[in-house]
PDB file of C-alpha atoms in Angstrom:
ATOM      1  CA  MET A   1     102.820 102.866 109.367  1.00 68.00           C
ATOM      2  CA  SER A   2     100.018 101.778 111.709  1.00 80.00           C
ATOM      3  CA  GLU A   3      97.460 104.452 112.501  1.00 94.00           C
ATOM      4  CA  THR A   4      93.988 104.212 114.001  1.00 96.00           C
ATOM      5  CA  GLY A   5      91.349 105.570 111.667  1.00 97.00           C
ATOM      6  CA  PHE A   6      88.274 104.899 109.607  1.00 97.00           C
ATOM      7  CA  LEU A   7      87.756 102.986 106.411  1.00 94.00           C
ATOM      8  CA  TYR A   8      84.856 104.682 104.635  1.00 95.00           C
ATOM      9  CA  VAL A   9      82.690 104.244 101.581  1.00 93.00           C
ATOM     10  CA  LEU A  10      81.162 107.308  99.964  1.00 94.00           C
ATOM     11  CA  ALA A  11      78.437 107.465  97.331  1.00 93.00           C
ATOM     12  CA  ASN A  12      77.341 110.339  95.153  1.00 92.00           C
ATOM     13  CA  SER A  13      74.078 110.475  93.209  1.00 91.00           C
ATOM     14  CA  SER A  14      75.935 112.176  90.336  1.00 91.00           C
ATOM     15  CA  MET A  15      78.018 109.005  89.915  1.00 90.00           C
ATOM     16  CA  PRO A  16      75.522 106.124  89.945  1.00 89.00           C
ATOM     17  CA  GLY A  17      77.093 102.716  90.385  1.00 88.00           C
ATOM     18  CA  LEU A  18      80.387 104.062  91.745  1.00 92.00           C
ATOM     19  CA  VAL A  19      81.633 104.299  95.312  1.00 93.00           C
ATOM     20  CA  LYS A  20      84.757 105.881  96.751  1.00 94.00           C
ATOM     21  CA  VAL A  21      86.609 103.705  99.249  1.00 94.00           C
ATOM     22  CA  GLY A  22      89.138 105.540 101.371  1.00 95.00           C
ATOM     23  CA  LYS A  23      90.599 106.063 104.819  1.00 96.00           C
ATOM     24  CA  THR A  24      90.786 108.950 107.226  1.00 97.00           C
ATOM     25  CA  THR A  25      91.974 109.572 110.760  1.00 96.00           C
ATOM     26  CA  ARG A  26      89.240 112.187 111.068  1.00 95.00           C
ATOM     27  CA  SER A  27      85.475 111.834 110.858  1.00 97.00           C
ATOM     28  CA  PRO A  28      84.247 110.186 107.637  1.00 97.00           C
ATOM     29  CA  THR A  29      81.432 112.747 107.573  1.00 97.00           C
ATOM     30  CA  ASP A  30      83.984 115.566 107.627  1.00 96.00           C
ATOM     31  CA  ARG A  31      85.913 113.867 104.814  1.00 95.00           C
ATOM     32  CA  ALA A  32      82.742 113.551 102.728  1.00 96.00           C
ATOM     33  CA  ALA A  33      82.001 117.252 103.261  1.00 94.00           C
ATOM     34  CA  GLU A  34      85.560 118.138 102.250  1.00 93.00           C
ATOM     35  CA  LEU A  35      85.314 116.156  99.013  1.00 92.00           C
ATOM     36  CA  SER A  36      81.843 117.541  98.312  1.00 92.00           C
ATOM     37  CA  GLY A  37      83.085 121.106  98.640  1.00 88.00           C
ATOM     38  CA  VAL A  38      84.958 121.130  95.343  1.00 81.00           C
ATOM     39  CA  THR A  39      83.144 123.018  92.613  1.00 78.00           C
ATOM     40  CA  GLY A  40      83.464 120.101  90.195  1.00 79.00           C
ATOM     41  CA  MET A  41      80.955 118.012  92.174  1.00 82.00           C
ATOM     42  CA  ALA A  42      77.316 118.497  91.216  1.00 90.00           C
ATOM     43  CA  THR A  43      75.971 116.772  94.338  1.00 94.00           C
ATOM     44  CA  PRO A  44      77.462 115.963  97.756  1.00 94.00           C
ATOM     45  CA  PHE A  45      79.033 112.679  98.805  1.00 95.00           C
ATOM     46  CA  ILE A  46      77.278 110.724 101.538  1.00 94.00           C
ATOM     47  CA  VAL A  47      78.861 108.210 103.907  1.00 95.00           C
ATOM     48  CA  VAL A  48      77.319 104.795 103.270  1.00 92.00           C
ATOM     49  CA  TYR A  49      79.782 102.770 105.348  1.00 90.00           C
ATOM     50  CA  GLU A  50      82.379 103.462 108.011  1.00 94.00           C
ATOM     51  CA  GLN A  51      84.416 101.202 110.269  1.00 93.00           C
ATOM     52  CA  LEU A  52      87.135 102.049 112.760  1.00 96.00           C
ATOM     53  CA  PHE A  53      90.393 100.075 112.398  1.00 95.00           C
ATOM     54  CA  GLN A  54      93.563 100.069 114.472  1.00 96.00           C
ATOM     55  CA  ASP A  55      95.516 100.230 111.217  1.00 96.00           C
ATOM     56  CA  CYS A  56      93.421 102.121 108.660  1.00 95.00           C
ATOM     57  CA  HIS A  57      96.245 102.085 106.077  1.00 96.00           C
ATOM     58  CA  SER A  58      96.367  98.279 105.998  1.00 94.00           C
ATOM     59  CA  ALA A  59      92.572  98.031 106.009  1.00 93.00           C
ATOM     60  CA  GLU A  60      92.278 100.373 103.029  1.00 94.00           C
ATOM     61  CA  ASN A  61      95.011  98.561 101.121  1.00 94.00           C
ATOM     62  CA  PHE A  62      93.385  95.199 101.797  1.00 93.00           C
ATOM     63  CA  VAL A  63      89.978  96.345 100.537  1.00 91.00           C
ATOM     64  CA  HIS A  64      91.450  98.106  97.479  1.00 93.00           C
ATOM     65  CA  VAL A  65      93.375  94.956  96.489  1.00 93.00           C
ATOM     66  CA  TYR A  66      90.356  92.743  97.154  1.00 89.00           C
ATOM     67  CA  LEU A  67      88.040  94.870  95.016  1.00 91.00           C
ATOM     68  CA  ALA A  68      90.637  95.257  92.258  1.00 93.00           C
ATOM     69  CA  GLU A  69      91.060  91.475  92.103  1.00 92.00           C
ATOM     70  CA  LYS A  70      87.276  91.173  91.698  1.00 89.00           C
ATOM     71  CA  GLY A  71      87.445  93.586  88.755  1.00 93.00           C
ATOM     72  CA  HIS A  72      85.665  96.471  90.490  1.00 92.00           C
ATOM     73  CA  ARG A  73      88.413  99.108  90.378  1.00 94.00           C
ATOM     74  CA  VAL A  74      87.707 101.875  87.850  1.00 95.00           C
ATOM     75  CA  ALA A  75      91.296 103.178  87.528  1.00 95.00           C
ATOM     76  CA  ASP A  76      94.558 102.154  89.203  1.00 92.00           C
ATOM     77  CA  ASN A  77      95.275 105.684  90.411  1.00 93.00           C
ATOM     78  CA  ARG A  78      91.799 106.387  91.826  1.00 93.00           C
ATOM     79  CA  GLU A  79      89.825 105.123  94.835  1.00 94.00           C
ATOM     80  CA  PHE A  80      86.592 104.567  92.881  1.00 95.00           C
ATOM     81  CA  PHE A  81      84.972 101.174  92.449  1.00 94.00           C
ATOM     82  CA  ASN A  82      81.841  99.812  90.797  1.00 92.00           C
ATOM     83  CA  ALA A  83      81.015  97.442  93.635  1.00 78.00           C
ATOM     84  CA  PRO A  84      77.855  96.716  95.625  1.00 73.00           C
ATOM     85  CA  VAL A  85      78.611  98.400  98.960  1.00 66.00           C
ATOM     86  CA  ASN A  86      76.783  96.061 101.304  1.00 63.00           C
ATOM     87  CA  LEU A  87      78.269  92.898  99.820  1.00 52.00           C
ATOM     88  CA  GLU A  88      81.846  93.521  98.758  1.00 51.00           C
ATOM     89  CA  ILE A  89      82.969  96.087 101.334  1.00 55.00           C
ATOM     90  CA  GLY A  90      81.365  94.235 104.216  1.00 57.00           C
ATOM     91  CA  ARG A  91      83.009  90.940 103.262  1.00 56.00           C
ATOM     92  CA  ALA A  92      86.428  92.458 102.741  1.00 55.00           C
ATOM     93  CA  SER A  93      86.442  94.500 105.941  1.00 55.00           C
ATOM     94  CA  CYS A  94      85.354  91.500 108.032  1.00 55.00           C
ATOM     95  CA  ARG A  95      88.288  89.501 106.698  1.00 55.00           C
ATOM     96  CA  GLU A  96      90.737  92.306 107.584  1.00 51.00           C
ATOM     97  CA  ARG A  97      89.815  92.381 111.255  1.00 49.00           C
TER      98      ARG A  97
END
């Protein structure tokens, strides 16, 4: 299913070294606020990267697979990675375009 949307990377000072890599068809800032609103989060998420893609589902899948192959995925059923944002995400998203 092809859908225009954003690939985003969120960071949270309560989780040093981890980033959340996801997709949304809405604003990444709105998505960060939504995730920050849960009472289990001590501090808010901030958007550290966002890129618009014609097919955000494929872009997200590509980056998740890429980071998992590099050993950065924390858990198979979560979108959290211990990856340097500026290096790994930037490289992967450029290849997807």
